[in-house]
């Protein structure tokens, strides 16, 4: 049956930025599809709640509180997964982000920090994971990029540039690691996570965002988690080097930061 191609029974996944939002929803979704999951983020209390959801799905969770802005800390997760569960099959590079800022307020250091937080850490974990993925017979890498890596809007210089780099990193890595390791990404649109709290609690801003989104709503973390499961599972066995859009159909930014002309 086709559902069997979405099962990842007995496989092991690492999910970064897994304390809440997209990362938390993804970790639980992978567990519900059959995987044991290593989850990492800064806050242990948040991770413990996610671990409870994984265990409720009948799978094992390993909680690794860590500051993943350090590429070495991110890389260490691959070995932790192999040591705890004996293998590694799936890596979800979900950690990332950068605060919006006007062009003249974006320093070279802020740009460098955005690249490290969104690209270098993903590469560090992916590079460390590859030997374990090969030992397990192959695997899947899923990078969480953003619609802002594809479209242009004021205030997103650092974030959008880094996410665009992550999207192309995905394409390049897919060629380097084929045929045994697949590498794909998801270009995420506006999703109701803590990063959008200020929007979701403001009727005017939320309504504006919904109006500018063709599907007429802000996304849920589970919308992205379902796409991750597809890319992580045998259902996408003939897919690599792709950037899947999960953005409600937007072609222009749906949140105006109201930055004035210079």
Coordinates of C-alpha atoms in Angstrom, one line a residue:
X1 CA 0.0 0.0 0.0
X2 CA 1.2 3.5 -0.7
X3 CA 1.1 4.4 3.0
X4 CA 4.0 1.9 3.6
X5 CA 6.3 4.2 1.6
X6 CA 5.8 6.9 4.2
X7 CA 6.8 4.6 7.1
X8 CA 10.2 4.9 8.6
X9 CA 9.9 2.1 11.1
X10 CA 13.2 1.4 12.9
X11 CA 15.1 4.3 11.5
X12 CA 16.8 7.0 13.5
X13 CA 16.5 10.8 12.9
X14 CA 18.2 13.9 14.3
X15 CA 16.2 17.1 14.4
X16 CA 17.8 20.4 15.3
X17 CA 15.8 23.4 16.7
X18 CA 13.4 20.8 18.1
X19 CA 12.2 22.5 21.2
X20 CA 9.1 24.1 19.7
X21 CA 7.4 25.1 16.4
X22 CA 8.5 23.3 13.2
X23 CA 11.2 21.3 14.9
X24 CA 9.0 20.0 17.6
X25 CA 6.2 19.1 15.2
X26 CA 8.7 17.4 12.9
X27 CA 10.2 15.3 15.6
X28 CA 6.8 14.0 16.7
X29 CA 5.7 13.3 13.1
X30 CA 8.8 11.3 12.4
X31 CA 8.2 9.3 15.6
X32 CA 4.6 8.7 14.6
X33 CA 5.9 7.3 11.3
X34 CA 8.2 4.9 13.2
X35 CA 11.5 6.6 13.9
X36 CA 13.5 7.1 17.1
X37 CA 14.5 10.7 17.3
X38 CA 17.5 12.7 18.7
X39 CA 16.2 16.2 19.5
X40 CA 18.4 19.2 20.2
X41 CA 17.9 22.9 21.1
X42 CA 18.9 25.2 23.9
X43 CA 16.1 24.7 26.3
X44 CA 15.9 21.3 28.1
X45 CA 12.4 22.0 29.4
X46 CA 11.0 22.4 25.9
X47 CA 12.8 19.4 24.7
X48 CA 11.4 17.3 27.5
X49 CA 7.9 18.1 26.4
X50 CA 8.7 17.1 22.8
X51 CA 10.3 13.9 24.1
X52 CA 7.1 13.0 25.8
X53 CA 5.3 13.3 22.5
X54 CA 7.8 11.0 20.8
X55 CA 7.5 8.5 23.6
X56 CA 3.7 8.7 23.4
X57 CA 4.1 7.6 19.8
X58 CA 5.9 4.5 21.0
X59 CA 9.4 5.5 20.0
X60 CA 12.6 6.4 21.8
X61 CA 13.8 10.0 22.3
X62 CA 17.3 11.3 23.1
X63 CA 17.3 14.8 24.5
X64 CA 20.5 16.8 23.8
X65 CA 20.3 20.4 25.1
X66 CA 22.9 22.4 23.2
X67 CA 23.8 25.7 21.8
X68 CA 23.7 24.7 18.1
X69 CA 25.0 28.1 16.9
X70 CA 28.4 26.3 17.5
X71 CA 29.0 24.1 14.4
X72 CA 31.0 21.7 16.6
X73 CA 28.0 21.2 18.9
X74 CA 25.8 20.6 15.8
X75 CA 28.3 18.1 14.4
X76 CA 28.4 16.1 17.6
X77 CA 24.7 15.2 17.3
X78 CA 25.5 12.6 14.6
X79 CA 27.8 10.6 16.9
X80 CA 25.3 10.9 19.7
X81 CA 22.6 9.4 17.5
X82 CA 24.8 6.5 16.5
X83 CA 25.9 5.8 20.0
X84 CA 22.4 5.9 21.5
X85 CA 20.5 4.1 18.8
X86 CA 23.1 2.2 16.7
X87 CA 22.5 4.0 13.4
X88 CA 21.5 7.2 11.7
X89 CA 19.2 7.5 8.7
X90 CA 17.6 11.0 8.7
X91 CA 18.9 14.5 9.5
X92 CA 16.6 17.5 9.7
X93 CA 18.5 20.8 9.7
X94 CA 15.8 23.0 11.1
X95 CA 17.8 25.4 13.3
X96 CA 18.2 28.9 11.8
X97 CA 16.9 32.4 11.6
X98 CA 18.0 36.0 11.7
X99 CA 16.4 39.2 13.0
X100 CA 15.0 41.6 10.3
X101 CA 16.9 44.9 9.9
X102 CA 17.2 47.8 7.5
X103 CA 20.0 47.6 4.9
X104 CA 22.2 50.2 6.6
X105 CA 21.6 48.6 10.0
X106 CA 22.9 45.2 8.7
X107 CA 26.6 44.9 9.5
X108 CA 29.0 42.5 7.8
X109 CA 29.2 40.7 11.1
X110 CA 25.4 40.2 11.2
X111 CA 25.6 38.8 7.7
X112 CA 28.4 36.4 8.8
X113 CA 26.4 35.3 11.8
X114 CA 23.3 34.6 9.7
X115 CA 25.4 32.4 7.4
X116 CA 26.9 30.5 10.3
X117 CA 23.6 30.0 12.0
X118 CA 21.7 28.9 8.9
X119 CA 24.4 27.3 6.6
X120 CA 27.6 26.4 8.5
X121 CA 25.8 24.6 11.3
X122 CA 23.8 22.6 8.7
X123 CA 26.9 21.7 6.9
X124 CA 28.7 20.7 10.1
X125 CA 26.0 18.3 11.1
X126 CA 25.5 16.9 7.6
X127 CA 29.2 16.3 7.1
X128 CA 29.4 14.5 10.4
X129 CA 26.3 12.5 9.6
X130 CA 27.3 11.2 6.2
X131 CA 29.6 8.3 7.4
X132 CA 26.8 7.1 9.6
X133 CA 24.2 7.4 6.9
X134 CA 26.4 5.4 4.5
X135 CA 27.0 2.7 7.1
X136 CA 23.2 2.4 7.5
X137 CA 22.8 1.9 3.8
X138 CA 22.0 5.5 2.8
X139 CA 19.8 8.2 4.1
X140 CA 18.0 11.5 3.8
X141 CA 19.0 15.1 4.7
X142 CA 16.2 17.7 4.9
X143 CA 17.2 21.4 5.2
X144 CA 14.6 24.0 6.4
X145 CA 15.0 27.0 4.1
X146 CA 12.6 29.9 3.6
X147 CA 10.5 31.6 1.0
X148 CA 12.7 34.6 1.7
X149 CA 15.5 32.8 0.0
X150 CA 13.5 33.0 -3.2
X151 CA 11.6 36.3 -3.1
X152 CA 12.7 39.8 -2.2
X153 CA 11.4 42.1 0.6
X154 CA 12.9 44.9 2.6
X155 CA 14.5 44.0 5.9
X156 CA 15.4 40.5 5.1
X157 CA 18.9 40.9 3.7
X158 CA 20.8 38.7 6.1
X159 CA 18.0 36.1 6.6
X160 CA 17.1 35.9 3.0
X161 CA 20.7 35.7 1.7
X162 CA 21.5 32.9 4.2
X163 CA 18.3 30.9 3.3
X164 CA 19.1 31.3 -0.4
X165 CA 22.5 30.0 0.3
X166 CA 21.0 27.0 2.2
X167 CA 18.7 26.2 -0.7
X168 CA 21.7 26.2 -3.2
X169 CA 23.8 24.3 -0.7
X170 CA 21.1 21.7 -0.8
X171 CA 21.3 21.3 -4.6
X172 CA 25.1 21.1 -4.5
X173 CA 25.2 18.6 -1.6
X174 CA 22.7 16.5 -3.4
X175 CA 25.1 16.1 -6.3
X176 CA 28.0 15.4 -4.1
X177 CA 26.2 12.8 -2.0
X178 CA 24.2 11.0 -4.7
X179 CA 23.2 8.2 -5.1
X180 CA 23.2 6.9 -1.6
X181 CA 22.3 10.0 0.4
X182 CA 19.5 12.3 -0.7
X183 CA 19.5 16.0 0.1
X184 CA 16.4 18.1 -0.2
X185 CA 15.0 21.3 1.4
X186 CA 11.8 23.0 2.2
X187 CA 11.2 26.7 1.5
X188 CA 8.9 27.6 4.3
X189 CA 6.5 30.5 4.3
X190 CA 4.8 32.2 7.2
X191 CA 4.1 29.6 9.9
X192 CA 2.4 30.1 13.3
X193 CA 5.4 29.6 15.6
X194 CA 6.8 31.7 18.4
X195 CA 8.7 33.8 15.9
X196 CA 5.3 35.1 14.7
X197 CA 3.7 35.7 18.1
X198 CA 3.6 39.4 17.6
X199 CA 1.7 38.9 14.3
X200 CA -0.6 36.2 15.5
X201 CA -1.7 38.2 18.5
X202 CA -2.4 41.4 16.4
X203 CA -5.6 41.2 14.4
X204 CA -4.5 43.8 11.9
X205 CA -1.2 42.2 11.1
X206 CA -2.6 38.7 11.0
X207 CA -5.4 39.7 8.7
X208 CA -2.9 41.5 6.4
X209 CA -0.7 38.4 6.2
X210 CA -3.7 36.1 5.5
X211 CA -5.0 38.4 2.8
X212 CA -1.6 38.4 1.0
X213 CA -1.4 34.6 1.1
X214 CA -3.2 32.9 -1.8
X215 CA -4.3 30.1 0.5
X216 CA -5.7 32.7 2.9
X217 CA -4.1 31.5 6.1
X218 CA -0.9 31.3 8.1
X219 CA 0.7 27.8 8.0
X220 CA 0.8 25.4 10.9
X221 CA 4.0 23.6 12.0
X222 CA 2.4 20.3 11.0
X223 CA 2.1 21.5 7.4
X224 CA 5.9 21.6 7.3
X225 CA 6.3 18.4 9.4
X226 CA 4.2 16.5 6.8
X227 CA 6.5 17.7 4.0
X228 CA 9.6 16.7 6.0
X229 CA 8.2 13.2 6.5
X230 CA 7.7 12.9 2.7
X231 CA 11.3 14.0 2.0
X232 CA 12.7 11.8 4.8
X233 CA 10.8 8.6 3.8
X234 CA 10.9 6.2 0.9
X235 CA 7.9 8.0 -0.6
X236 CA 10.4 10.5 -2.0
X237 CA 13.0 7.9 -3.0
X238 CA 13.4 9.4 -6.5
X239 CA 13.7 13.0 -5.2
X240 CA 17.0 14.8 -4.5
X241 CA 18.3 18.3 -4.9
X242 CA 14.8 19.7 -4.7
X243 CA 13.5 22.7 -2.8
X244 CA 9.9 22.0 -1.9
X245 CA 7.7 25.1 -1.4
X246 CA 5.4 25.0 1.6
X247 CA 4.5 28.7 1.6
X248 CA 0.7 29.0 0.9
X249 CA 1.5 30.1 -2.6
X250 CA 3.0 33.5 -1.9
X251 CA 5.1 35.3 -4.6
X252 CA 5.8 38.5 -2.6
X253 CA 6.3 39.0 1.1
X254 CA 3.1 38.9 3.1
X255 CA 4.4 40.9 6.0
X256 CA 5.4 44.5 5.3
X257 CA 8.0 45.7 7.7
X258 CA 7.2 49.3 6.7
X259 CA 10.8 50.3 6.1
X260 CA 11.0 53.7 4.4
X261 CA 13.0 54.7 1.3
X262 CA 16.5 55.8 2.0

